[in-house]
mmCIF file with all atom_site columns, C-alpha atoms in Angstrom:
data_model
loop_
_atom_site.group_PDB
_atom_site.id
_atom_site.type_symbol
_atom_site.label_atom_id
_atom_site.label_alt_id
_atom_site.label_comp_id
_atom_site.label_asym_id
_atom_site.label_entity_id
_atom_site.label_seq_id
_atom_site.pdbx_PDB_ins_code
_atom_site.Cartn_x
_atom_site.Cartn_y
_atom_site.Cartn_z
_atom_site.occupancy
_atom_site.B_iso_or_equiv
_atom_site.pdbx_formal_charge
_atom_site.auth_seq_id
_atom_site.auth_comp_id
_atom_site.auth_asym_id
_atom_site.auth_atom_id
_atom_site.pdbx_PDB_model_num
ATOM 1   C CA . ASP E 1 1   ? 1.285   -10.307 37.546 1.00 64.00 ? 1   ASP E CA 1
ATOM 2   C CA . ALA E 1 2   ? 5.024   -9.914  37.026 1.00 74.00 ? 2   ALA E CA 1
ATOM 3   C CA . GLY E 1 3   ? 4.908   -6.158  36.669 1.00 92.00 ? 3   GLY E CA 1
ATOM 4   C CA . VAL E 1 4   ? 7.463   -4.426  34.470 1.00 95.00 ? 4   VAL E CA 1
ATOM 5   C CA . THR E 1 5   ? 10.576  -6.523  33.940 1.00 96.00 ? 5   THR E CA 1
ATOM 6   C CA . GLN E 1 6   ? 13.893  -5.344  32.564 1.00 97.00 ? 6   GLN E CA 1
ATOM 7   C CA . SER E 1 7   ? 16.989  -7.197  31.471 1.00 97.00 ? 7   SER E CA 1
ATOM 8   C CA . PRO E 1 8   ? 19.805  -7.318  32.148 1.00 97.00 ? 8   PRO E CA 1
ATOM 9   C CA . THR E 1 9   ? 19.977  -5.833  35.651 1.00 95.00 ? 9   THR E CA 1
ATOM 10  C CA . HIS E 1 10  ? 23.605  -4.792  35.303 1.00 96.00 ? 10  HIS E CA 1
ATOM 11  C CA . LEU E 1 11  ? 26.131  -4.611  32.509 1.00 96.00 ? 11  LEU E CA 1
ATOM 12  C CA . ILE E 1 12  ? 29.501  -3.097  31.785 1.00 98.00 ? 12  ILE E CA 1
ATOM 13  C CA . LYS E 1 13  ? 30.461  -1.855  28.328 1.00 98.00 ? 13  LYS E CA 1
ATOM 14  C CA . THR E 1 14  ? 33.486  -0.166  26.805 1.00 98.00 ? 14  THR E CA 1
ATOM 15  C CA . ARG E 1 15  ? 33.404  3.257   25.198 1.00 98.00 ? 15  ARG E CA 1
ATOM 16  C CA . GLY E 1 16  ? 32.344  3.062   21.567 1.00 98.00 ? 16  GLY E CA 1
ATOM 17  C CA . GLN E 1 17  ? 30.428  -0.168  21.956 1.00 98.00 ? 17  GLN E CA 1
ATOM 18  C CA . GLN E 1 18  ? 26.725  -0.655  21.417 1.00 98.00 ? 18  GLN E CA 1
ATOM 19  C CA . VAL E 1 19  ? 24.203  -1.918  23.967 1.00 98.00 ? 19  VAL E CA 1
ATOM 20  C CA . THR E 1 20  ? 20.625  -3.218  23.901 1.00 98.00 ? 20  THR E CA 1
ATOM 21  C CA . LEU E 1 21  ? 18.355  -3.106  26.923 1.00 98.00 ? 21  LEU E CA 1
ATOM 22  C CA . ARG E 1 22  ? 15.047  -4.942  27.108 1.00 98.00 ? 22  ARG E CA 1
ATOM 23  C CA . CYS E 1 23  ? 11.725  -4.320  28.773 1.00 98.00 ? 23  CYS E CA 1
ATOM 24  C CA . SER E 1 24  ? 8.516   -6.288  29.159 1.00 97.00 ? 24  SER E CA 1
ATOM 25  C CA . PRO E 1 25  ? 5.589   -4.113  30.215 1.00 95.00 ? 25  PRO E CA 1
ATOM 26  C CA . LYS E 1 26  ? 3.064   -4.870  32.901 1.00 93.00 ? 26  LYS E CA 1
ATOM 27  C CA . SER E 1 27  ? 0.381   -7.231  31.673 1.00 92.00 ? 27  SER E CA 1
ATOM 28  C CA . GLY E 1 28  ? -2.242  -5.369  29.637 1.00 87.00 ? 28  GLY E CA 1
ATOM 29  C CA . HIS E 1 29  ? -0.138  -2.227  29.182 1.00 90.00 ? 29  HIS E CA 1
ATOM 30  C CA . ASP E 1 30  ? 0.503   -1.042  25.630 1.00 89.00 ? 30  ASP E CA 1
ATOM 31  C CA . THR E 1 31  ? 2.720   2.008   26.113 1.00 90.00 ? 31  THR E CA 1
ATOM 32  C CA . VAL E 1 32  ? 6.374   1.844   27.051 1.00 93.00 ? 32  VAL E CA 1
ATOM 33  C CA . SER E 1 33  ? 8.584   4.760   28.036 1.00 93.00 ? 33  SER E CA 1
ATOM 34  C CA . TRP E 1 34  ? 12.304  4.830   28.712 1.00 96.00 ? 34  TRP E CA 1
ATOM 35  C CA . TYR E 1 35  ? 14.092  7.060   31.190 1.00 97.00 ? 35  TYR E CA 1
ATOM 36  C CA . GLN E 1 36  ? 17.734  7.665   32.033 1.00 97.00 ? 36  GLN E CA 1
ATOM 37  C CA . GLN E 1 37  ? 18.601  8.304   35.662 1.00 95.00 ? 37  GLN E CA 1
ATOM 38  C CA . ALA E 1 38  ? 22.120  9.570   36.259 1.00 95.00 ? 38  ALA E CA 1
ATOM 39  C CA . LEU E 1 39  ? 23.582  9.263   39.732 1.00 91.00 ? 39  LEU E CA 1
ATOM 40  C CA . GLY E 1 40  ? 21.975  11.753  42.103 1.00 89.00 ? 40  GLY E CA 1
ATOM 41  C CA . GLN E 1 41  ? 19.464  12.970  39.541 1.00 92.00 ? 41  GLN E CA 1
ATOM 42  C CA . GLY E 1 42  ? 15.829  12.445  38.725 1.00 94.00 ? 42  GLY E CA 1
ATOM 43  C CA . PRO E 1 43  ? 14.874  10.305  35.724 1.00 95.00 ? 43  PRO E CA 1
ATOM 44  C CA . GLN E 1 44  ? 15.063  12.014  32.331 1.00 95.00 ? 44  GLN E CA 1
ATOM 45  C CA . PHE E 1 45  ? 12.640  11.042  29.577 1.00 93.00 ? 45  PHE E CA 1
ATOM 46  C CA . ILE E 1 46  ? 14.263  9.416   26.547 1.00 96.00 ? 46  ILE E CA 1
ATOM 47  C CA . PHE E 1 47  ? 11.330  8.327   24.395 1.00 93.00 ? 47  PHE E CA 1
ATOM 48  C CA . GLN E 1 48  ? 7.966   6.593   24.392 1.00 91.00 ? 48  GLN E CA 1
ATOM 49  C CA . TYR E 1 49  ? 6.560   3.844   22.203 1.00 92.00 ? 49  TYR E CA 1
ATOM 50  C CA . TYR E 1 50  ? 2.950   3.113   21.420 1.00 88.00 ? 50  TYR E CA 1
ATOM 51  C CA . GLU E 1 51  ? 1.584   0.878   18.665 1.00 88.00 ? 51  GLU E CA 1
ATOM 52  C CA . GLU E 1 52  ? 5.176   0.070   17.687 1.00 92.00 ? 52  GLU E CA 1
ATOM 53  C CA . GLU E 1 53  ? 5.948   3.699   16.891 1.00 92.00 ? 53  GLU E CA 1
ATOM 54  C CA . GLU E 1 54  ? 7.996   6.317   18.685 1.00 92.00 ? 54  GLU E CA 1
ATOM 55  C CA . ARG E 1 55  ? 5.407   8.830   19.858 1.00 87.00 ? 55  ARG E CA 1
ATOM 56  C CA . GLN E 1 56  ? 7.464   11.257  21.900 1.00 86.00 ? 56  GLN E CA 1
ATOM 57  C CA . ARG E 1 57  ? 11.156  11.899  22.328 1.00 90.00 ? 57  ARG E CA 1
ATOM 58  C CA . GLY E 1 58  ? 13.136  13.763  24.908 1.00 90.00 ? 58  GLY E CA 1
ATOM 59  C CA . ASN E 1 59  ? 16.346  15.661  24.447 1.00 92.00 ? 59  ASN E CA 1
ATOM 60  C CA . PHE E 1 60  ? 18.595  12.707  23.635 1.00 96.00 ? 60  PHE E CA 1
ATOM 61  C CA . PRO E 1 61  ? 20.839  12.244  20.588 1.00 97.00 ? 61  PRO E CA 1
ATOM 62  C CA . ASP E 1 62  ? 20.132  9.863   17.747 1.00 96.00 ? 62  ASP E CA 1
ATOM 63  C CA . ARG E 1 63  ? 22.577  7.398   19.287 1.00 98.00 ? 63  ARG E CA 1
ATOM 64  C CA . PHE E 1 64  ? 19.599  6.427   21.409 1.00 98.00 ? 64  PHE E CA 1
ATOM 65  C CA . SER E 1 65  ? 17.042  4.432   19.490 1.00 97.00 ? 65  SER E CA 1
ATOM 66  C CA . GLY E 1 66  ? 14.309  1.999   20.323 1.00 97.00 ? 66  GLY E CA 1
ATOM 67  C CA . HIS E 1 67  ? 11.784  -0.474  19.154 1.00 97.00 ? 67  HIS E CA 1
ATOM 68  C CA . GLN E 1 68  ? 8.475   -1.862  20.286 1.00 96.00 ? 68  GLN E CA 1
ATOM 69  C CA . PHE E 1 69  ? 7.327   -5.320  19.317 1.00 96.00 ? 69  PHE E CA 1
ATOM 70  C CA . PRO E 1 70  ? 3.775   -6.561  18.621 1.00 96.00 ? 70  PRO E CA 1
ATOM 71  C CA . ASN E 1 71  ? 3.613   -8.038  22.137 1.00 94.00 ? 71  ASN E CA 1
ATOM 72  C CA . TYR E 1 72  ? 4.336   -4.500  23.485 1.00 94.00 ? 72  TYR E CA 1
ATOM 73  C CA . SER E 1 73  ? 7.786   -5.359  24.773 1.00 96.00 ? 73  SER E CA 1
ATOM 74  C CA . SER E 1 74  ? 10.486  -2.867  23.945 1.00 97.00 ? 74  SER E CA 1
ATOM 75  C CA . GLU E 1 75  ? 14.207  -2.427  23.409 1.00 98.00 ? 75  GLU E CA 1
ATOM 76  C CA . LEU E 1 76  ? 16.460  0.533   23.975 1.00 98.00 ? 76  LEU E CA 1
ATOM 77  C CA . ASN E 1 77  ? 19.613  0.666   21.867 1.00 98.00 ? 77  ASN E CA 1
ATOM 78  C CA . VAL E 1 78  ? 22.530  2.976   22.478 1.00 98.00 ? 78  VAL E CA 1
ATOM 79  C CA . ASN E 1 79  ? 25.328  3.227   19.907 1.00 98.00 ? 79  ASN E CA 1
ATOM 80  C CA . ALA E 1 80  ? 28.835  4.610   20.271 1.00 98.00 ? 80  ALA E CA 1
ATOM 81  C CA . LEU E 1 81  ? 28.699  4.554   24.045 1.00 98.00 ? 81  LEU E CA 1
ATOM 82  C CA . LEU E 1 82  ? 30.195  7.433   25.986 1.00 98.00 ? 82  LEU E CA 1
ATOM 83  C CA . LEU E 1 83  ? 31.315  7.507   29.591 1.00 97.00 ? 83  LEU E CA 1
ATOM 84  C CA . GLY E 1 84  ? 28.423  9.894   30.241 1.00 97.00 ? 84  GLY E CA 1
ATOM 85  C CA . ASP E 1 85  ? 25.930  7.229   29.232 1.00 98.00 ? 85  ASP E CA 1
ATOM 86  C CA . SER E 1 86  ? 26.612  5.441   32.505 1.00 98.00 ? 86  SER E CA 1
ATOM 87  C CA . ALA E 1 87  ? 23.310  5.520   34.369 1.00 97.00 ? 87  ALA E CA 1
ATOM 88  C CA . LEU E 1 88  ? 20.302  3.563   35.550 1.00 95.00 ? 88  LEU E CA 1
ATOM 89  C CA . TYR E 1 89  ? 17.931  3.028   32.641 1.00 97.00 ? 89  TYR E CA 1
ATOM 90  C CA . LEU E 1 90  ? 14.313  2.709   33.637 1.00 96.00 ? 90  LEU E CA 1
ATOM 91  C CA . CYS E 1 91  ? 11.438  1.340   31.641 1.00 96.00 ? 91  CYS E CA 1
ATOM 92  C CA . ALA E 1 92  ? 7.876   2.349   32.480 1.00 94.00 ? 92  ALA E CA 1
ATOM 93  C CA . SER E 1 93  ? 4.594   1.056   31.126 1.00 93.00 ? 93  SER E CA 1
ATOM 94  C CA . SER E 1 94  ? 1.115   2.509   31.157 1.00 88.00 ? 94  SER E CA 1
ATOM 95  C CA . LEU E 1 95  ? -2.242  2.038   29.517 1.00 82.00 ? 95  LEU E CA 1
ATOM 96  C CA . ALA E 1 96  ? -5.212  4.295   29.865 1.00 62.00 ? 96  ALA E CA 1
ATOM 97  C CA . LEU E 1 97  ? -5.631  8.020   30.047 1.00 56.00 ? 97  LEU E CA 1
ATOM 98  C CA . VAL E 1 98  ? -4.326  9.627   33.223 1.00 54.00 ? 98  VAL E CA 1
ATOM 99  C CA . THR E 1 99  ? -3.159  6.409   34.873 1.00 74.00 ? 99  THR E CA 1
ATOM 100 C CA . GLU E 1 100 ? 0.159   6.223   36.629 1.00 85.00 ? 100 GLU E CA 1
ATOM 101 C CA . ALA E 1 101 ? 3.208   4.665   35.004 1.00 89.00 ? 101 ALA E CA 1
ATOM 102 C CA . PHE E 1 102 ? 4.675   1.496   36.467 1.00 92.00 ? 102 PHE E CA 1
ATOM 103 C CA . PHE E 1 103 ? 8.443   1.222   36.509 1.00 94.00 ? 103 PHE E CA 1
ATOM 104 C CA . GLY E 1 104 ? 10.775  -1.710  36.234 1.00 95.00 ? 104 GLY E CA 1
ATOM 105 C CA . GLN E 1 105 ? 13.745  -2.199  38.537 1.00 94.00 ? 105 GLN E CA 1
ATOM 106 C CA . GLY E 1 106 ? 16.073  -0.707  35.957 1.00 95.00 ? 106 GLY E CA 1
ATOM 107 C CA . THR E 1 107 ? 19.269  -1.673  34.166 1.00 96.00 ? 107 THR E CA 1
ATOM 108 C CA . ARG E 1 108 ? 22.490  -0.294  35.600 1.00 96.00 ? 108 ARG E CA 1
ATOM 109 C CA . LEU E 1 109 ? 24.810  0.501   32.669 1.00 98.00 ? 109 LEU E CA 1
ATOM 110 C CA . THR E 1 110 ? 28.445  1.269   33.354 1.00 98.00 ? 110 THR E CA 1
ATOM 111 C CA . VAL E 1 111 ? 30.610  2.496   30.488 1.00 98.00 ? 111 VAL E CA 1
ATOM 112 C CA . VAL E 1 112 ? 34.366  2.206   31.032 1.00 97.00 ? 112 VAL E CA 1
ATOM 113 C CA . ALA V 2 1   ? 8.860   25.088  29.913 1.00 75.00 ? 1   ALA V CA 1
ATOM 114 C CA . GLN V 2 2   ? 7.471   22.563  32.333 1.00 83.00 ? 2   GLN V CA 1
ATOM 115 C CA . SER V 2 3   ? 9.468   21.896  35.461 1.00 90.00 ? 3   SER V CA 1
ATOM 116 C CA . VAL V 2 4   ? 9.350   20.378  38.915 1.00 95.00 ? 4   VAL V CA 1
ATOM 117 C CA . ALA V 2 5   ? 11.297  21.633  41.905 1.00 97.00 ? 5   ALA V CA 1
ATOM 118 C CA . GLN V 2 6   ? 12.082  19.746  45.070 1.00 97.00 ? 6   GLN V CA 1
ATOM 119 C CA . PRO V 2 7   ? 13.824  22.395  47.163 1.00 96.00 ? 7   PRO V CA 1
ATOM 120 C CA . GLU V 2 8   ? 15.237  20.045  49.780 1.00 97.00 ? 8   GLU V CA 1
ATOM 121 C CA . ASP V 2 9   ? 17.987  17.570  48.974 1.00 96.00 ? 9   ASP V CA 1
ATOM 122 C CA . GLN V 2 10  ? 17.407  15.807  52.279 1.00 97.00 ? 10  GLN V CA 1
ATOM 123 C CA . VAL V 2 11  ? 14.756  15.739  54.982 1.00 98.00 ? 11  VAL V CA 1
ATOM 124 C CA . ASN V 2 12  ? 15.533  14.325  58.421 1.00 98.00 ? 12  ASN V CA 1
ATOM 125 C CA . VAL V 2 13  ? 12.715  13.216  60.707 1.00 98.00 ? 13  VAL V CA 1
ATOM 126 C CA . ALA V 2 14  ? 12.466  11.291  63.952 1.00 98.00 ? 14  ALA V CA 1
ATOM 127 C CA . GLU V 2 15  ? 10.381  8.134   63.896 1.00 98.00 ? 15  GLU V CA 1
ATOM 128 C CA . GLY V 2 16  ? 6.808   8.849   64.934 1.00 97.00 ? 16  GLY V CA 1
ATOM 129 C CA . ASN V 2 17  ? 6.960   12.494  63.920 1.00 98.00 ? 17  ASN V CA 1
ATOM 130 C CA . PRO V 2 18  ? 5.066   13.909  60.935 1.00 98.00 ? 18  PRO V CA 1
ATOM 131 C CA . LEU V 2 19  ? 6.991   14.375  57.705 1.00 97.00 ? 19  LEU V CA 1
ATOM 132 C CA . THR V 2 20  ? 6.647   16.690  54.734 1.00 98.00 ? 20  THR V CA 1
ATOM 133 C CA . VAL V 2 21  ? 8.530   16.490  51.453 1.00 98.00 ? 21  VAL V CA 1
ATOM 134 C CA . LYS V 2 22  ? 8.056   19.588  49.341 1.00 98.00 ? 22  LYS V CA 1
ATOM 135 C CA . CYS V 2 23  ? 7.335   19.878  45.629 1.00 98.00 ? 23  CYS V CA 1
ATOM 136 C CA . THR V 2 24  ? 6.441   22.810  43.422 1.00 97.00 ? 24  THR V CA 1
ATOM 137 C CA . TYR V 2 25  ? 5.739   22.710  39.713 1.00 95.00 ? 25  TYR V CA 1
ATOM 138 C CA . SER V 2 26  ? 5.524   24.945  36.694 1.00 91.00 ? 26  SER V CA 1
ATOM 139 C CA . VAL V 2 27  ? 3.224   23.891  33.870 1.00 85.00 ? 27  VAL V CA 1
ATOM 140 C CA . SER V 2 28  ? 0.557   25.494  31.740 1.00 79.00 ? 28  SER V CA 1
ATOM 141 C CA . GLY V 2 29  ? -2.961  24.446  32.551 1.00 78.00 ? 29  GLY V CA 1
ATOM 142 C CA . ASN V 2 30  ? -4.023  21.846  35.088 1.00 78.00 ? 30  ASN V CA 1
ATOM 143 C CA . PRO V 2 31  ? -1.281  19.306  35.627 1.00 84.00 ? 31  PRO V CA 1
ATOM 144 C CA . TYR V 2 32  ? -1.306  15.659  36.533 1.00 89.00 ? 32  TYR V CA 1
ATOM 145 C CA . LEU V 2 33  ? 0.929   15.197  39.580 1.00 92.00 ? 33  LEU V CA 1
ATOM 146 C CA . PHE V 2 34  ? 2.605   12.103  40.961 1.00 95.00 ? 34  PHE V CA 1
ATOM 147 C CA . TRP V 2 35  ? 4.831   10.971  43.800 1.00 97.00 ? 35  TRP V CA 1
ATOM 148 C CA . TYR V 2 36  ? 7.177   8.028   43.464 1.00 97.00 ? 36  TYR V CA 1
ATOM 149 C CA . VAL V 2 37  ? 9.575   6.418   45.959 1.00 97.00 ? 37  VAL V CA 1
ATOM 150 C CA . GLN V 2 38  ? 12.873  4.746   45.128 1.00 95.00 ? 38  GLN V CA 1
ATOM 151 C CA . TYR V 2 39  ? 14.744  2.387   47.390 1.00 91.00 ? 39  TYR V CA 1
ATOM 152 C CA . PRO V 2 40  ? 18.477  1.735   46.824 1.00 85.00 ? 40  PRO V CA 1
ATOM 153 C CA . ASN V 2 41  ? 19.233  -0.047  43.553 1.00 76.00 ? 41  ASN V CA 1
ATOM 154 C CA . ARG V 2 42  ? 15.553  -0.317  42.746 1.00 80.00 ? 42  ARG V CA 1
ATOM 155 C CA . GLY V 2 43  ? 13.140  1.206   40.278 1.00 86.00 ? 43  GLY V CA 1
ATOM 156 C CA . LEU V 2 44  ? 10.449  3.714   41.153 1.00 93.00 ? 44  LEU V CA 1
ATOM 157 C CA . GLN V 2 45  ? 7.336   2.722   43.056 1.00 94.00 ? 45  GLN V CA 1
ATOM 158 C CA . PHE V 2 46  ? 4.136   4.691   42.618 1.00 94.00 ? 46  PHE V CA 1
ATOM 159 C CA . LEU V 2 47  ? 2.776   6.311   45.795 1.00 96.00 ? 47  LEU V CA 1
ATOM 160 C CA . LEU V 2 48  ? -0.079  8.553   44.735 1.00 95.00 ? 48  LEU V CA 1
ATOM 161 C CA . LYS V 2 49  ? -1.418  10.880  42.068 1.00 93.00 ? 49  LYS V CA 1
ATOM 162 C CA . TYR V 2 50  ? -3.531  13.959  41.654 1.00 92.00 ? 50  TYR V CA 1
ATOM 163 C CA . ILE V 2 51  ? -5.584  14.325  38.506 1.00 86.00 ? 51  ILE V CA 1
ATOM 164 C CA . THR V 2 52  ? -8.651  16.268  39.564 1.00 83.00 ? 52  THR V CA 1
ATOM 165 C CA . GLY V 2 53  ? -11.092 16.556  42.449 1.00 86.00 ? 53  GLY V CA 1
ATOM 166 C CA . ASP V 2 54  ? -10.267 16.647  46.151 1.00 89.00 ? 54  ASP V CA 1
ATOM 167 C CA . ASN V 2 55  ? -7.045  18.534  46.842 1.00 92.00 ? 55  ASN V CA 1
ATOM 168 C CA . LEU V 2 56  ? -6.007  15.998  49.485 1.00 96.00 ? 56  LEU V CA 1
ATOM 169 C CA . VAL V 2 57  ? -4.936  12.752  47.903 1.00 96.00 ? 57  VAL V CA 1
ATOM 170 C CA . LYS V 2 58  ? -4.321  9.575   49.877 1.00 96.00 ? 58  LYS V CA 1
ATOM 171 C CA . GLY V 2 59  ? -1.884  6.973   48.640 1.00 95.00 ? 59  GLY V CA 1
ATOM 172 C CA . SER V 2 60  ? 0.097   3.898   49.561 1.00 92.00 ? 60  SER V CA 1
ATOM 173 C CA . TYR V 2 61  ? 1.804   3.199   52.910 1.00 93.00 ? 61  TYR V CA 1
ATOM 174 C CA . GLY V 2 62  ? -0.080  5.967   54.739 1.00 96.00 ? 62  GLY V CA 1
ATOM 175 C CA . PHE V 2 63  ? 1.215   8.792   52.561 1.00 97.00 ? 63  PHE V CA 1
ATOM 176 C CA . GLU V 2 64  ? -0.917  11.663  51.388 1.00 97.00 ? 64  GLU V CA 1
ATOM 177 C CA . ALA V 2 65  ? -0.332  14.800  49.363 1.00 98.00 ? 65  ALA V CA 1
ATOM 178 C CA . GLU V 2 66  ? -2.003  18.168  49.193 1.00 96.00 ? 66  GLU V CA 1
ATOM 179 C CA . PHE V 2 67  ? -2.492  19.913  45.878 1.00 95.00 ? 67  PHE V CA 1
ATOM 180 C CA . ASN V 2 68  ? -2.427  23.699  46.109 1.00 95.00 ? 68  ASN V CA 1
ATOM 181 C CA . LYS V 2 69  ? -3.143  25.357  42.804 1.00 92.00 ? 69  LYS V CA 1
ATOM 182 C CA . SER V 2 70  ? -2.491  28.923  43.930 1.00 93.00 ? 70  SER V CA 1
ATOM 183 C CA . GLN V 2 71  ? 0.946   27.979  45.272 1.00 95.00 ? 71  GLN V CA 1
ATOM 184 C CA . THR V 2 72  ? 1.593   25.434  42.494 1.00 94.00 ? 72  THR V CA 1
ATOM 185 C CA . SER V 2 73  ? 2.615   22.923  45.121 1.00 96.00 ? 73  SER V CA 1
ATOM 186 C CA . PHE V 2 74  ? 2.060   19.243  45.754 1.00 97.00 ? 74  PHE V CA 1
ATOM 187 C CA . HIS V 2 75  ? 3.700   18.420  49.076 1.00 98.00 ? 75  HIS V CA 1
ATOM 188 C CA . LEU V 2 76  ? 3.948   14.830  50.282 1.00 98.00 ? 76  LEU V CA 1
ATOM 189 C CA . LYS V 2 77  ? 2.987   14.176  53.898 1.00 98.00 ? 77  LYS V CA 1
ATOM 190 C CA . LYS V 2 78  ? 2.692   11.413  56.438 1.00 98.00 ? 78  LYS V CA 1
ATOM 191 C CA . PRO V 2 79  ? 1.343   11.845  59.976 1.00 97.00 ? 79  PRO V CA 1
ATOM 192 C CA . SER V 2 80  ? 3.791   9.436   61.619 1.00 97.00 ? 80  SER V CA 1
ATOM 193 C CA . ALA V 2 81  ? 7.104   8.507   59.982 1.00 97.00 ? 81  ALA V CA 1
ATOM 194 C CA . LEU V 2 82  ? 8.615   5.019   60.074 1.00 97.00 ? 82  LEU V CA 1
ATOM 195 C CA . VAL V 2 83  ? 12.273  4.091   59.772 1.00 97.00 ? 83  VAL V CA 1
ATOM 196 C CA . SER V 2 84  ? 11.273  2.002   56.754 1.00 95.00 ? 84  SER V CA 1
ATOM 197 C CA . ASP V 2 85  ? 10.091  5.191   54.999 1.00 96.00 ? 85  ASP V CA 1
ATOM 198 C CA . SER V 2 86  ? 13.735  6.166   54.535 1.00 97.00 ? 86  SER V CA 1
ATOM 199 C CA . ALA V 2 87  ? 14.245  6.363   50.765 1.00 97.00 ? 87  ALA V CA 1
ATOM 200 C CA . LEU V 2 88  ? 14.486  8.732   47.822 1.00 97.00 ? 88  LEU V CA 1
ATOM 201 C CA . TYR V 2 89  ? 11.248  10.492  46.894 1.00 98.00 ? 89  TYR V CA 1
ATOM 202 C CA . PHE V 2 90  ? 10.467  11.966  43.495 1.00 98.00 ? 90  PHE V CA 1
ATOM 203 C CA . CYS V 2 91  ? 7.733   14.356  42.502 1.00 97.00 ? 91  CYS V CA 1
ATOM 204 C CA . ALA V 2 92  ? 6.672   14.255  38.850 1.00 95.00 ? 92  ALA V CA 1
ATOM 205 C CA . VAL V 2 93  ? 4.315   16.153  36.579 1.00 92.00 ? 93  VAL V CA 1
ATOM 206 C CA . ARG V 2 94  ? 2.681   15.221  33.330 1.00 85.00 ? 94  ARG V CA 1
ATOM 207 C CA . ALA V 2 95  ? 1.541   18.035  31.087 1.00 69.00 ? 95  ALA V CA 1
ATOM 208 C CA . PRO V 2 96  ? -2.240  18.360  30.716 1.00 62.00 ? 96  PRO V CA 1
ATOM 209 C CA . GLY V 2 97  ? -3.799  17.003  27.586 1.00 58.00 ? 97  GLY V CA 1
ATOM 210 C CA . GLU V 2 98  ? -1.158  14.359  27.053 1.00 56.00 ? 98  GLU V CA 1
ATOM 211 C CA . GLY V 2 99  ? -2.727  11.583  29.083 1.00 51.00 ? 99  GLY V CA 1
ATOM 212 C CA . SER V 2 100 ? -0.860  8.346   28.988 1.00 50.00 ? 100 SER V CA 1
ATOM 213 C CA . GLN V 2 101 ? 1.022   9.548   25.934 1.00 58.00 ? 101 GLN V CA 1
ATOM 214 C CA . GLY V 2 102 ? 2.763   12.283  27.840 1.00 68.00 ? 102 GLY V CA 1
ATOM 215 C CA . ASN V 2 103 ? 6.121   11.900  29.426 1.00 84.00 ? 103 ASN V CA 1
ATOM 216 C CA . LEU V 2 104 ? 6.764   12.478  33.119 1.00 90.00 ? 104 LEU V CA 1
ATOM 217 C CA . ILE V 2 105 ? 8.968   15.351  34.232 1.00 92.00 ? 105 ILE V CA 1
ATOM 218 C CA . PHE V 2 106 ? 10.704  14.548  37.494 1.00 95.00 ? 106 PHE V CA 1
ATOM 219 C CA . GLY V 2 107 ? 12.210  16.634  40.217 1.00 96.00 ? 107 GLY V CA 1
ATOM 220 C CA . LYS V 2 108 ? 15.756  15.869  41.301 1.00 96.00 ? 108 LYS V CA 1
ATOM 221 C CA . GLY V 2 109 ? 14.537  13.909  44.320 1.00 97.00 ? 109 GLY V CA 1
ATOM 222 C CA . THR V 2 110 ? 14.552  14.329  48.094 1.00 98.00 ? 110 THR V CA 1
ATOM 223 C CA . LYS V 2 111 ? 16.289  11.863  50.369 1.00 97.00 ? 111 LYS V CA 1
ATOM 224 C CA . LEU V 2 112 ? 14.164  11.131  53.420 1.00 98.00 ? 112 LEU V CA 1
ATOM 225 C CA . SER V 2 113 ? 15.981  9.872   56.482 1.00 97.00 ? 113 SER V CA 1
ATOM 226 C CA . VAL V 2 114 ? 13.914  8.671   59.429 1.00 97.00 ? 114 VAL V CA 1
ATOM 227 C CA . LYS V 2 115 ? 15.872  8.031   62.636 1.00 97.00 ? 115 LYS V CA 1
ATOM 228 C CA . PRO V 2 116 ? 14.696  5.744   65.441 1.00 95.00 ? 116 PRO V CA 1
#
């Protein structure tokens, strides 16, 4: 079992550009959540996808959008990048009621 | 509003001594509580959870946590610390009734440093 996998592991973008991050959930998991972890902070919830629909959203602007595919994998898109978007982006997957979420290793995004 | 507080930015412990990492929460109803550990440049690894039942929860790598409803606390403990336990520890809460559809609310994290 490969667990939750994210790609790429690192990337550098310029202000104003757009970026797409990818996540493959743990085998058998159908729910994917995305979190942003700024340096020295705890992860902040961005949004969650289930059955290819956004089910919950945190306090993030519309520049942040996502998608879930029929195989449960997911993408996080960020448009018009700002310096403040620099962070570790974490993907988590889960399945049944009250189970823990499993996290990927994250994508380190640096905006210059 | 739901929130999690980890009052200590850093906890220093000598190897072999017991450790405690503190966490308090604020949420309506009975929460689901979690502890995660993060090593440098890595994602979060699940340690343990409290959903219901026994207030003392045992988890991975010898860690345990005690749920105290009256004090709204969920402190992480280990009887004998190892140098390899040095990492960043996060407490998280999920609001009741949301199950797997609910998002996790994290504390800011506590850096645990275990010295030989």
